[in-house]
Amino acid sequence: MSKAAEDASVSMEKIVSLAKRRGFVFPASEIYGGLAGTWDYGPLGVELKNNIKEMWWRRFVRARDDMVGIDTAIVMNPKVWEVSGHVGEFTDPLVECKKCHQRFRADQTDEWTGHYAREHGRAAEGADFSEARNFNLLFRTFVGPVEDSASQTYLRPETAQGMFVNFKNITDTMRRTLPFGIAQIGKAFRNEITPRDFIFRSREFEQMEIEYFVREASWEDHFAHWLNEMRAWISDMGIAMERVHELEVPDGERAHYSKRTVDFEYDFPFGKKELYGLAYRGDFDLKNHFKEPPYREEGEDSFYPHVIEPTWGVDRTVLAVLLEAYREEESEKGKRVYLKLPPRLAPYKAAVFPLVSNRPQIVEKAGEVYKELKAGGFSIAWDARGNIGKRYYAQDEIGTPYCITVDYQTLEDDTVTVRDRDTAKQERIAVPALARFLAEKRKGSISNATQ
Ligand code: GAP
């Protein structure tokens, strides 16, 4: 293994271990041995994930005049998936090891080429794999009490189709004119052949998607606009742009519906892999779902709008954010691990400590500060155990940007020490100014003024 690959595997291990140890992500159904490709978000993970989703919703739905939100059903009429092409074409090529019947994705050669030698010794006759065949990734399920072909449908593999089938409902009820978008955040399910790399490729995951409807003649301008929006978003997640690569997906490799796709790839420790995608879906979806052109403006004939689709994986965002934020620092005091999360994303915006737990006035005052900040809508941690250094380290490891300590001086002048996670420097701030301080820090470093 190369040095880079070794470092990379270490850092993935560290992230997975921290995520479990500190309540970000647990293996799902763990007490029953788990279920491949599924994960549970713990108390801190759900805060981080909700912060990402909330930021996305504010930025792309609430702050814009040309966007509406929607929340559609996960289980849809099976015709949706026949018409969309998923039943016929949503496949990955699969190869099977003839000796142990383990299955792999044929197009992810790094996942299987070494398997035969590794698992079965370097056999003289060479590796023995089946021919690649197409495996459909749709999760089948049944609606109602009878399990037959008439009641069979699928868990949605993307949130997109729920938006397309509601196109007319939206134009009829919300009186939107082109260009405008529909946005949705929700779960998607894919029976991945080889779920792997922690939450990167799972069988149940979340997407944040926009279907942005435009006139055909202007699709290139809108595509360029969304490229920029996605770049700004990535940067606001605290993800370094030098680790993000835009891949123009060539003809023949794009999804069946796409006329142009740019993948945003990220240098994950396990390789350069897709983080997000931006696709020009043309009028493929609306034409499939609506027999008659579903849109017209006064003085025009009806027609099929075209679609630009920016799509973000929530779980891949969580993973990239954690990888970017992870820091280890050696000092004379020992090793410090901290998550340099943008304050907007941090599960807790601050932690409040009484300096000592045996002085009732200090504990009481700290309790008041804690309650007031919580009442102001901040997510705040409380810790009164052990020594203050340990409390700092515990908060550093979960990315809490500020630790607020109530001490003897607080009782005299109503100020507290505020320690900065990244610099470990402390300053004194008046208690009544704390909420404004945290609100400003939460906003800081975010390029979009609406955050
Ligand atoms: N509607 C378009 C669409 O679904 P996609 O590239 O197949 O496009 C969009 O998926 C995003 O969903 C990806 O860029 C990725 O972030 C995320 N994603 C896809 N499959 C995933 C999986 N198995 N596990 C976690 N995230 C996944």
GROMACS .gro file of C-alpha atoms and ligand atoms in nm:
model
  478
    1MET     CA    1   0.000   0.000   0.000
    2SER     CA    2   0.138   0.342  -0.093
    3LYS     CA    3   0.208   0.598   0.178
    4ALA     CA    4  -0.082   0.813   0.058
    5ALA     CA    5  -0.321   0.518   0.059
    6GLU     CA    6  -0.203   0.418   0.407
    7ASP     CA    7  -0.264   0.769   0.544
    8ALA     CA    8  -0.597   0.776   0.369
    9SER     CA    9  -0.717   0.450   0.522
   10VAL     CA   10  -0.607   0.572   0.865
   11SER     CA   11  -0.804   0.890   0.837
   12MET     CA   12  -1.120   0.703   0.729
   13GLU     CA   13  -1.079   0.477   1.030
   14LYS     CA   14  -1.043   0.780   1.253
   15ILE     CA   15  -1.357   0.941   1.116
   16VAL     CA   16  -1.562   0.623   1.150
   17SER     CA   17  -1.431   0.571   1.502
   18LEU     CA   18  -1.495   0.930   1.612
   19ALA     CA   19  -1.841   0.921   1.453
   20LYS     CA   20  -1.930   0.613   1.658
   21ARG     CA   21  -1.754   0.715   1.981
   22ARG     CA   22  -1.906   1.062   1.994
   23GLY     CA   23  -2.259   0.987   1.874
   24PHE     CA   24  -2.252   1.105   1.513
   25VAL     CA   25  -2.314   0.783   1.319
   26PHE     CA   26  -2.376   0.426   1.436
   27PRO     CA   27  -2.400   0.107   1.229
   28ALA     CA   28  -2.775   0.050   1.187
   29SER     CA   29  -2.942  -0.243   1.368
   30GLU     CA   30  -2.607  -0.296   1.537
   31ILE     CA   31  -2.727  -0.521   1.820
   32TYR     CA   32  -2.849  -0.769   1.557
   33GLY     CA   33  -2.522  -0.766   1.368
   34GLY     CA   34  -2.608  -0.467   1.152
   35LEU     CA   35  -2.753  -0.451   0.801
   36ALA     CA   36  -2.511  -0.388   0.515
   37GLY     CA   37  -2.541  -0.043   0.363
   38THR     CA   38  -2.747   0.115   0.642
   39TRP     CA   39  -2.645   0.364   0.910
   40ASP     CA   40  -2.812   0.544   1.201
   41TYR     CA   41  -2.739   0.907   1.280
   42GLY     CA   42  -2.686   0.963   1.651
   43PRO     CA   43  -2.770   1.277   1.853
   44LEU     CA   44  -2.478   1.482   1.717
   45GLY     CA   45  -2.500   1.340   1.365
   46VAL     CA   46  -2.863   1.436   1.332
   47GLU     CA   47  -2.783   1.792   1.445
   48LEU     CA   48  -2.506   1.817   1.186
   49LYS     CA   49  -2.724   1.667   0.915
   50ASN     CA   50  -3.019   1.892   1.005
   51ASN     CA   51  -2.792   2.197   0.997
   52ILE     CA   52  -2.682   2.104   0.645
   53LYS     CA   53  -3.039   2.049   0.528
   54GLU     CA   54  -3.167   2.364   0.697
   55MET     CA   55  -2.893   2.572   0.541
   56TRP     CA   56  -2.973   2.427   0.199
   57TRP     CA   57  -3.346   2.490   0.239
   58ARG     CA   58  -3.299   2.848   0.351
   59ARG     CA   59  -3.054   2.924   0.076
   60PHE     CA   60  -3.219   2.756  -0.220
   61VAL     CA   61  -3.587   2.769  -0.127
   62ARG     CA   62  -3.673   3.046   0.122
   63ALA     CA   63  -3.423   3.305   0.002
   64ARG     CA   64  -3.517   3.273  -0.365
   65ASP     CA   65  -3.825   3.401  -0.547
   66ASP     CA   66  -3.798   3.136  -0.816
   67MET     CA   67  -3.818   2.823  -0.600
   68VAL     CA   68  -4.087   2.628  -0.418
   69GLY     CA   69  -4.043   2.331  -0.189
   70ILE     CA   70  -4.224   2.000  -0.189
   71ASP     CA   71  -4.226   1.676   0.010
   72THR     CA   72  -4.352   1.384  -0.197
   73ALA     CA   73  -4.424   1.018  -0.121
   74ILE     CA   74  -4.140   0.767  -0.113
   75VAL     CA   75  -4.364   0.489  -0.245
   76MET     CA   76  -4.510   0.594  -0.579
   77ASN     CA   77  -4.722   0.434  -0.848
   78PRO     CA   78  -4.493   0.183  -1.027
   79LYS     CA   79  -4.576   0.347  -1.361
   80VAL     CA   80  -4.360   0.640  -1.251
   81TRP     CA   81  -4.055   0.414  -1.251
   82GLU     CA   82  -4.146   0.237  -1.574
   83VAL     CA   83  -4.193   0.566  -1.755
   84SER     CA   84  -3.887   0.728  -1.602
   85GLY     CA   85  -3.668   0.449  -1.737
   86HIS     CA   86  -3.562   0.320  -1.396
   87VAL     CA   87  -3.727  -0.021  -1.429
   88GLY     CA   88  -3.548  -0.081  -1.757
   89GLU     CA   89  -3.225   0.107  -1.718
   90PHE     CA   90  -3.137   0.181  -1.357
   91THR     CA   91  -2.872  -0.087  -1.342
   92ASP     CA   92  -2.510  -0.140  -1.249
   93PRO     CA   93  -2.298  -0.409  -1.413
   94LEU     CA   94  -2.234  -0.699  -1.177
   95VAL     CA   95  -1.972  -0.973  -1.180
   96GLU     CA   96  -1.974  -1.277  -0.954
   97CYS     CA   97  -1.678  -1.475  -0.823
   98LYS     CA   98  -1.751  -1.831  -0.937
   99LYS     CA   99  -1.573  -1.978  -0.639
  100CYS     CA  100  -1.740  -1.796  -0.346
  101HIS     CA  101  -2.031  -1.624  -0.524
  102GLN     CA  102  -1.937  -1.285  -0.384
  103ARG     CA  103  -2.071  -1.013  -0.612
  104PHE     CA  104  -1.903  -0.692  -0.720
  105ARG     CA  105  -1.972  -0.391  -0.934
  106ALA     CA  106  -1.795  -0.463  -1.261
  107ASP     CA  107  -1.727  -0.095  -1.333
  108GLN     CA  108  -1.554  -0.037  -0.996
  109THR     CA  109  -1.252  -0.246  -1.086
  110ASP     CA  110  -1.063  -0.157  -0.767
  111GLU     CA  111  -1.334  -0.341  -0.572
  112TRP     CA  112  -1.287  -0.684  -0.730
  113THR     CA  113  -0.977  -0.726  -0.943
  114GLY     CA  114  -0.764  -0.831  -0.643
  115HIS     CA  115  -1.038  -1.047  -0.490
  116TYR     CA  116  -0.947  -1.381  -0.647
  117ALA     CA  117  -0.582  -1.363  -0.556
  118ARG     CA  118  -0.659  -1.230  -0.209
  119GLU     CA  119  -0.935  -1.469  -0.111
  120HIS     CA  120  -0.851  -1.782  -0.310
  121GLY     CA  121  -0.475  -1.763  -0.366
  122ARG     CA  122  -0.329  -1.678  -0.703
  123ALA     CA  123  -0.485  -1.973  -0.886
  124ALA     CA  124  -0.292  -2.106  -1.184
  125GLU     CA  125  -0.598  -2.095  -1.402
  126GLY     CA  126  -0.643  -1.728  -1.306
  127ALA     CA  127  -0.941  -1.542  -1.175
  128ASP     CA  128  -1.276  -1.698  -1.244
  129PHE     CA  129  -1.556  -1.445  -1.263
  130SER     CA  130  -1.890  -1.458  -1.437
  131GLU     CA  131  -1.957  -1.237  -1.739
  132ALA     CA  132  -2.083  -0.895  -1.633
  133ARG     CA  133  -2.461  -0.870  -1.625
  134ASN     CA  134  -2.691  -0.581  -1.545
  135PHE     CA  135  -2.835  -0.570  -1.195
  136ASN     CA  136  -3.133  -0.342  -1.128
  137LEU     CA  137  -3.087  -0.127  -0.817
  138LEU     CA  138  -3.454  -0.063  -0.744
  139PHE     CA  139  -3.579  -0.183  -0.406
  140ARG     CA  140  -3.899  -0.378  -0.462
  141THR     CA  141  -4.191  -0.364  -0.222
  142PHE     CA  142  -4.563  -0.445  -0.222
  143VAL     CA  143  -4.857  -0.219  -0.153
  144GLY     CA  144  -5.144  -0.374   0.041
  145PRO     CA  145  -5.198  -0.729   0.170
  146VAL     CA  146  -5.142  -0.924  -0.154
  147GLU     CA  147  -4.789  -0.981  -0.274
  148ASP     CA  148  -4.828  -1.020  -0.649
  149SER     CA  149  -4.705  -0.838  -0.956
  150ALA     CA  150  -5.009  -0.607  -0.956
  151SER     CA  151  -4.924  -0.476  -0.608
  152GLN     CA  152  -4.551  -0.450  -0.662
  153THR     CA  153  -4.383  -0.114  -0.662
  154TYR     CA  154  -4.048   0.035  -0.559
  155LEU     CA  155  -3.895   0.259  -0.297
  156ARG     CA  156  -3.789   0.573  -0.480
  157PRO     CA  157  -3.427   0.567  -0.598
  158GLU     CA  158  -3.421   0.947  -0.638
  159THR     CA  159  -3.642   1.228  -0.509
  160ALA     CA  160  -3.658   1.383  -0.858
  161GLN     CA  161  -3.960   1.197  -0.996
  162GLY     CA  162  -4.186   1.320  -0.716
  163MET     CA  163  -4.118   1.671  -0.842
  164PHE     CA  164  -4.175   1.595  -1.210
  165VAL     CA  165  -4.511   1.427  -1.155
  166ASN     CA  166  -4.625   1.731  -0.954
  167PHE     CA  167  -4.522   1.982  -1.218
  168LYS     CA  168  -4.879   2.073  -1.312
  169ASN     CA  169  -4.996   2.082  -0.952
  170ILE     CA  170  -4.727   2.337  -0.882
  171THR     CA  171  -4.795   2.558  -1.184
  172ASP     CA  172  -5.171   2.542  -1.119
  173THR     CA  173  -5.152   2.624  -0.749
  174MET     CA  174  -4.846   2.846  -0.720
  175ARG     CA  175  -4.878   3.042  -1.048
  176ARG     CA  176  -4.510   3.013  -1.134
  177THR     CA  177  -4.366   3.127  -1.465
  178LEU     CA  178  -4.040   3.008  -1.617
  179PRO     CA  179  -3.775   2.992  -1.502
  180PHE     CA  180  -3.857   2.838  -1.165
  181GLY     CA  181  -3.758   2.539  -0.958
  182ILE     CA  182  -3.901   2.275  -0.728
  183ALA     CA  183  -3.682   2.161  -0.441
  184GLN     CA  184  -3.704   1.854  -0.223
  185ILE     CA  185  -3.505   1.690   0.054
  186GLY     CA  186  -3.571   1.327   0.130
  187LYS     CA  187  -3.471   0.966   0.150
  188ALA     CA  188  -3.379   0.759  -0.153
  189PHE     CA  189  -3.312   0.385  -0.169
  190ARG     CA  190  -3.085   0.184  -0.396
  191ASN     CA  191  -3.004  -0.182  -0.365
  192GLU     CA  192  -2.635  -0.114  -0.422
  193ILE     CA  193  -2.433  -0.424  -0.517
  194THR     CA  194  -2.147  -0.322  -0.290
  195PRO     CA  195  -2.236  -0.057  -0.033
  196ARG     CA  196  -1.906   0.065   0.109
  197ASP     CA  197  -1.691   0.340   0.248
  198PHE     CA  198  -1.906   0.421   0.550
  199ILE     CA  199  -2.191   0.658   0.460
  200PHE     CA  200  -2.049   0.724   0.112
  201ARG     CA  201  -2.235   0.447  -0.065
  202SER     CA  202  -2.528   0.312   0.131
  203ARG     CA  203  -2.857   0.151   0.041
  204GLU     CA  204  -3.069   0.410   0.218
  205PHE     CA  205  -2.954   0.770   0.196
  206GLU     CA  206  -3.079   1.125   0.162
  207GLN     CA  207  -3.079   1.365  -0.130
  208MET     CA  208  -3.133   1.738  -0.167
  209GLU     CA  209  -3.250   1.796  -0.523
  210ILE     CA  210  -3.375   2.077  -0.740
  211GLU     CA  211  -3.558   2.044  -1.069
  212TYR     CA  212  -3.517   2.384  -1.231
  213PHE     CA  213  -3.751   2.440  -1.526
  214VAL     CA  214  -3.635   2.665  -1.809
  215ARG     CA  215  -3.694   2.743  -2.174
  216GLU     CA  216  -3.479   2.527  -2.397
  217ALA     CA  217  -3.299   2.826  -2.550
  218SER     CA  218  -3.165   2.938  -2.212
  219TRP     CA  219  -3.051   2.606  -2.065
  220GLU     CA  220  -2.680   2.680  -2.097
  221ASP     CA  221  -2.707   3.004  -1.898
  222HIS     CA  222  -2.898   2.829  -1.621
  223PHE     CA  223  -2.653   2.541  -1.620
  224ALA     CA  224  -2.370   2.793  -1.569
  225HIS     CA  225  -2.567   2.962  -1.289
  226TRP     CA  226  -2.614   2.633  -1.103
  227LEU     CA  227  -2.248   2.539  -1.146
  228ASN     CA  228  -2.163   2.859  -0.960
  229GLU     CA  229  -2.428   2.801  -0.695
  230MET     CA  230  -2.290   2.454  -0.628
  231ARG     CA  231  -1.933   2.584  -0.605
  232ALA     CA  232  -2.037   2.849  -0.350
  233TRP     CA  233  -2.226   2.589  -0.149
  234ILE     CA  234  -1.924   2.356  -0.137
  235SER     CA  235  -1.705   2.638  -0.017
  236ASP     CA  236  -1.957   2.733   0.254
  237MET     CA  237  -1.952   2.374   0.379
  238GLY     CA  238  -1.586   2.435   0.467
  239ILE     CA  239  -1.476   2.201   0.187
  240ALA     CA  240  -1.145   2.307   0.028
  241MET     CA  241  -1.192   2.369  -0.344
  242GLU     CA  242  -0.852   2.218  -0.424
  243ARG     CA  243  -0.995   1.881  -0.324
  244VAL     CA  244  -1.300   1.924  -0.548
  245HIS     CA  245  -1.282   1.843  -0.919
  246GLU     CA  246  -1.542   1.911  -1.183
  247LEU     CA  247  -1.577   1.623  -1.425
  248GLU     CA  248  -1.753   1.676  -1.756
  249VAL     CA  249  -1.916   1.335  -1.791
  250PRO     CA  250  -1.853   1.215  -2.149
  251ASP     CA  251  -2.111   1.082  -2.395
  252GLY     CA  252  -2.199   0.721  -2.323
  253GLU     CA  253  -2.126   0.750  -1.949
  254ARG     CA  254  -2.411   0.980  -1.849
  255ALA     CA  255  -2.736   0.864  -1.691
  256HIS     CA  256  -2.999   0.765  -1.947
  257TYR     CA  257  -3.183   1.099  -1.914
  258SER     CA  258  -2.894   1.342  -1.929
  259LYS     CA  259  -2.772   1.557  -2.217
  260ARG     CA  260  -2.493   1.717  -2.014
  261THR     CA  261  -2.364   1.627  -1.668
  262VAL     CA  262  -2.092   1.777  -1.453
  263ASP     CA  263  -1.995   1.567  -1.151
  264PHE     CA  264  -1.837   1.738  -0.854
  265GLU     CA  265  -1.581   1.488  -0.735
  266TYR     CA  266  -1.406   1.504  -0.402
  267ASP     CA  267  -1.073   1.356  -0.295
  268PHE     CA  268  -1.211   1.110  -0.041
  269PRO     CA  269  -0.946   0.902   0.139
  270PHE     CA  270  -1.060   0.602  -0.070
  271GLY     CA  271  -1.022   0.789  -0.399
  272LYS     CA  272  -1.166   1.067  -0.612
  273LYS     CA  273  -1.540   1.002  -0.609
  274GLU     CA  274  -1.866   1.177  -0.685
  275LEU     CA  275  -1.990   1.420  -0.424
  276TYR     CA  276  -2.265   1.601  -0.620
  277GLY     CA  277  -2.396   1.619  -0.974
  278LEU     CA  278  -2.544   1.875  -1.210
  279ALA     CA  279  -2.741   1.744  -1.507
  280TYR     CA  280  -2.929   1.889  -1.799
  281ARG     CA  281  -3.223   1.650  -1.830
  282GLY     CA  282  -3.378   1.827  -2.131
  283ASP     CA  283  -3.752   1.758  -2.155
  284PHE     CA  284  -3.703   1.384  -2.098
  285ASP     CA  285  -3.902   1.361  -1.776
  286LEU     CA  286  -4.193   1.594  -1.846
  287LYS     CA  287  -4.239   1.436  -2.191
  288ASN     CA  288  -4.248   1.091  -2.032
  289HIS     CA  289  -4.501   1.184  -1.765
  290PHE     CA  290  -4.733   1.425  -1.948
  291LYS     CA  291  -4.903   1.323  -2.273
  292GLU     CA  292  -4.990   1.687  -2.344
  293PRO     CA  293  -4.736   1.967  -2.307
  294PRO     CA  294  -4.800   2.087  -1.949
  295TYR     CA  295  -4.697   2.451  -1.971
  296ARG     CA  296  -4.804   2.766  -2.153
  297GLU     CA  297  -4.786   3.138  -2.106
  298GLU     CA  298  -5.029   3.389  -2.249
  299GLY     CA  299  -5.009   3.419  -2.626
  300GLU     CA  300  -4.808   3.099  -2.663
  301ASP     CA  301  -4.876   2.738  -2.753
  302SER     CA  302  -4.824   2.481  -2.479
  303PHE     CA  303  -4.480   2.325  -2.460
  304TYR     CA  304  -4.250   2.108  -2.251
  305PRO     CA  305  -4.006   2.307  -2.035
  306HIS     CA  306  -3.650   2.179  -2.008
  307VAL     CA  307  -3.483   2.089  -1.680
  308ILE     CA  308  -3.155   2.164  -1.508
  309GLU     CA  309  -3.104   1.936  -1.209
  310PRO     CA  310  -2.851   2.013  -0.937
  311THR     CA  311  -2.838   1.726  -0.689
  312TRP     CA  312  -2.662   1.689  -0.356
  313GLY     CA  313  -2.619   1.378  -0.142
  314VAL     CA  314  -2.675   1.467   0.223
  315ASP     CA  315  -2.469   1.177   0.359
  316ARG     CA  316  -2.176   1.245   0.127
  317THR     CA  317  -2.190   1.606   0.245
  318VAL     CA  318  -2.173   1.490   0.608
  319LEU     CA  319  -1.873   1.269   0.525
  320ALA     CA  320  -1.684   1.537   0.331
  321VAL     CA  321  -1.757   1.794   0.604
  322LEU     CA  322  -1.623   1.560   0.874
  323LEU     CA  323  -1.313   1.474   0.670
  324GLU     CA  324  -1.240   1.840   0.606
  325ALA     CA  325  -1.297   1.939   0.966
  326TYR     CA  326  -1.086   1.668   1.131
  327ARG     CA  327  -0.765   1.799   1.292
  328GLU     CA  328  -0.499   1.652   1.519
  329GLU     CA  329  -0.260   1.879   1.703
  330GLU     CA  330   0.040   1.789   1.918
  331SER     CA  331   0.147   2.023   2.194
  332GLU     CA  332   0.329   1.999   2.526
  333LYS     CA  333  -0.013   1.925   2.681
  334GLY     CA  334  -0.055   1.619   2.459
  335LYS     CA  335  -0.259   1.537   2.151
  336ARG     CA  336  -0.571   1.736   2.075
  337VAL     CA  337  -0.831   1.618   1.823
  338TYR     CA  338  -1.077   1.877   1.704
  339LEU     CA  339  -1.337   1.923   1.435
  340LYS     CA  340  -1.297   2.259   1.267
  341LEU     CA  341  -1.661   2.273   1.161
  342PRO     CA  342  -1.806   2.599   1.029
  343PRO     CA  343  -2.007   2.731   1.330
  344ARG     CA  344  -2.326   2.714   1.120
  345LEU     CA  345  -2.285   2.335   1.096
  346ALA     CA  346  -2.154   2.254   1.443
  347PRO     CA  347  -2.400   2.036   1.646
  348TYR     CA  348  -2.354   2.270   1.944
  349LYS     CA  349  -2.286   2.640   1.892
  350ALA     CA  350  -2.127   2.664   2.237
  351ALA     CA  351  -2.080   2.476   2.562
  352VAL     CA  352  -2.136   2.637   2.901
  353PHE     CA  353  -1.930   2.530   3.204
  354PRO     CA  354  -1.921   2.636   3.567
  355LEU     CA  355  -1.548   2.668   3.645
  356VAL     CA  356  -1.597   2.469   3.965
  357SER     CA  357  -1.890   2.257   4.070
  358ASN     CA  358  -1.862   2.315   4.445
  359ARG     CA  359  -1.959   2.685   4.441
  360PRO     CA  360  -2.340   2.703   4.418
  361GLN     CA  361  -2.337   3.066   4.299
  362ILE     CA  362  -2.112   2.979   4.006
  363VAL     CA  363  -2.312   2.670   3.914
  364GLU     CA  364  -2.637   2.866   3.938
  365LYS     CA  365  -2.508   3.153   3.725
  366ALA     CA  366  -2.373   2.908   3.465
  367GLY     CA  367  -2.715   2.740   3.460
  368GLU     CA  368  -2.879   3.076   3.388
  369VAL     CA  369  -2.638   3.151   3.102
  370TYR     CA  370  -2.700   2.804   2.959
  371LYS     CA  371  -3.080   2.836   2.979
  372GLU     CA  372  -3.085   3.187   2.831
  373LEU     CA  373  -2.877   3.087   2.531
  374LYS     CA  374  -3.092   2.781   2.473
  375ALA     CA  375  -3.406   2.994   2.500
  376GLY     CA  376  -3.252   3.218   2.233
  377GLY     CA  377  -3.263   2.924   1.992
  378PHE     CA  378  -2.900   2.811   2.014
  379SER     CA  379  -2.804   2.450   2.049
  380ILE     CA  380  -2.589   2.455   2.365
  381ALA     CA  381  -2.401   2.185   2.558
  382TRP     CA  382  -2.360   2.173   2.935
  383ASP     CA  383  -2.071   2.010   3.116
  384ALA     CA  384  -1.979   2.032   3.483
  385ARG     CA  385  -1.777   1.711   3.515
  386GLY     CA  386  -1.403   1.663   3.554
  387ASN     CA  387  -1.143   1.930   3.501
  388ILE     CA  388  -1.188   2.215   3.261
  389GLY     CA  389  -0.911   2.097   3.026
  390LYS     CA  390  -1.089   1.765   2.971
  391ARG     CA  391  -1.416   1.946   2.909
  392TYR     CA  392  -1.247   2.162   2.643
  393TYR     CA  393  -1.104   1.855   2.472
  394ALA     CA  394  -1.437   1.676   2.476
  395GLN     CA  395  -1.605   1.974   2.308
  396ASP     CA  396  -1.318   2.016   2.059
  397GLU     CA  397  -1.367   1.660   1.942
  398ILE     CA  398  -1.731   1.724   1.851
  399GLY     CA  399  -1.659   2.061   1.690
  400THR     CA  400  -1.818   2.297   1.944
  401PRO     CA  401  -1.676   2.635   1.834
  402TYR     CA  402  -1.691   2.811   2.174
  403CYS     CA  403  -1.663   2.710   2.537
  404ILE     CA  404  -1.810   2.960   2.780
  405THR     CA  405  -1.685   2.940   3.137
  406VAL     CA  406  -1.855   3.105   3.431
  407ASP     CA  407  -1.593   3.179   3.698
  408TYR     CA  408  -1.535   3.389   4.012
  409GLN     CA  409  -1.499   3.709   3.809
  410THR     CA  410  -1.842   3.650   3.652
  411LEU     CA  411  -2.002   3.701   3.992
  412GLU     CA  412  -1.834   4.043   4.013
  413ASP     CA  413  -1.864   4.191   3.664
  414ASP     CA  414  -2.104   3.964   3.470
  415THR     CA  415  -1.840   3.861   3.215
  416VAL     CA  416  -1.738   3.510   3.114
  417THR     CA  417  -1.438   3.358   2.938
  418VAL     CA  418  -1.504   3.243   2.585
  419ARG     CA  419  -1.252   2.997   2.446
  420ASP     CA  420  -1.214   2.959   2.072
  421ARG     CA  421  -1.197   2.595   1.954
  422ASP     CA  422  -0.950   2.656   1.671
  423THR     CA  423  -0.698   2.886   1.841
  424ALA     CA  424  -0.765   2.777   2.202
  425LYS     CA  425  -0.742   3.150   2.285
  426GLN     CA  426  -0.972   3.300   2.546
  427GLU     CA  427  -1.139   3.639   2.570
  428ARG     CA  428  -1.380   3.792   2.821
  429ILE     CA  429  -1.726   3.878   2.702
  430ALA     CA  430  -2.016   4.035   2.891
  431VAL     CA  431  -2.299   3.788   2.949
  432PRO     CA  432  -2.565   4.009   2.779
  433ALA     CA  433  -2.345   4.020   2.464
  434LEU     CA  434  -2.310   3.642   2.432
  435ALA     CA  435  -2.615   3.577   2.214
  436ARG     CA  436  -2.513   3.841   1.962
  437PHE     CA  437  -2.154   3.710   1.965
  438LEU     CA  438  -2.271   3.355   1.884
  439ALA     CA  439  -2.516   3.475   1.619
  440GLU     CA  440  -2.244   3.671   1.441
  441LYS     CA  441  -2.000   3.383   1.452
  442ARG     CA  442  -2.268   3.151   1.319
  443LYS     CA  443  -2.319   3.379   1.022
  444GLY     CA  444  -1.949   3.445   0.961
  445SER     CA  445  -1.763   3.278   0.672
  446ILE     CA  446  -2.086   3.198   0.489
  447SER     CA  447  -2.085   3.367   0.149
  448ASN     CA  448  -2.462   3.378   0.109
  449ALA     CA  449  -2.608   3.668   0.303
  450THR     CA  450  -2.929   3.482   0.374
  451GLN     CA  451  -2.762   3.232   0.604
  452GAP     N1  452  -3.184   1.269  -0.950
  452GAP     C1  453  -3.050   1.250  -0.995
  452GAP     C2  454  -2.976   1.153  -0.915
  452GAP     O1  455  -3.033   1.083  -0.832
  452GAP     P1  456  -2.738   1.054  -0.875
  452GAP     O2  457  -2.604   1.104  -0.922
  452GAP     O3  458  -2.772   0.912  -0.901
  452GAP     O4  459  -2.844   1.152  -0.942
  452GAP     C3  460  -2.744   1.214  -0.671
  452GAP     O5  461  -2.753   1.083  -0.720
  452GAP     C4  462  -2.656   1.220  -0.548
  452GAP     O6  463  -2.703   1.131  -0.449
  452GAP     C5  464  -2.510   1.180  -0.573
  452GAP     O7  465  -2.433   1.286  -0.625
  452GAP     C6  466  -2.466   1.140  -0.434
  452GAP     O8  467  -2.429   1.254  -0.360
  452GAP     C7  468  -2.593   1.081  -0.374
  452GAP     N2  469  -2.593   0.933  -0.380
  452GAP     C8  470  -2.620   0.856  -0.486
  452GAP     N3  471  -2.613   0.726  -0.455
  452GAP     C9  472  -2.579   0.720  -0.324
  452GAP    C10  473  -2.556   0.612  -0.231
  452GAP     N4  474  -2.571   0.484  -0.266
  452GAP     N5  475  -2.523   0.644  -0.103
  452GAP    C11  476  -2.512   0.772  -0.065
  452GAP     N6  477  -2.532   0.877  -0.148
  452GAP    C12  478  -2.566   0.852  -0.276
   0.00000   0.00000   0.00000
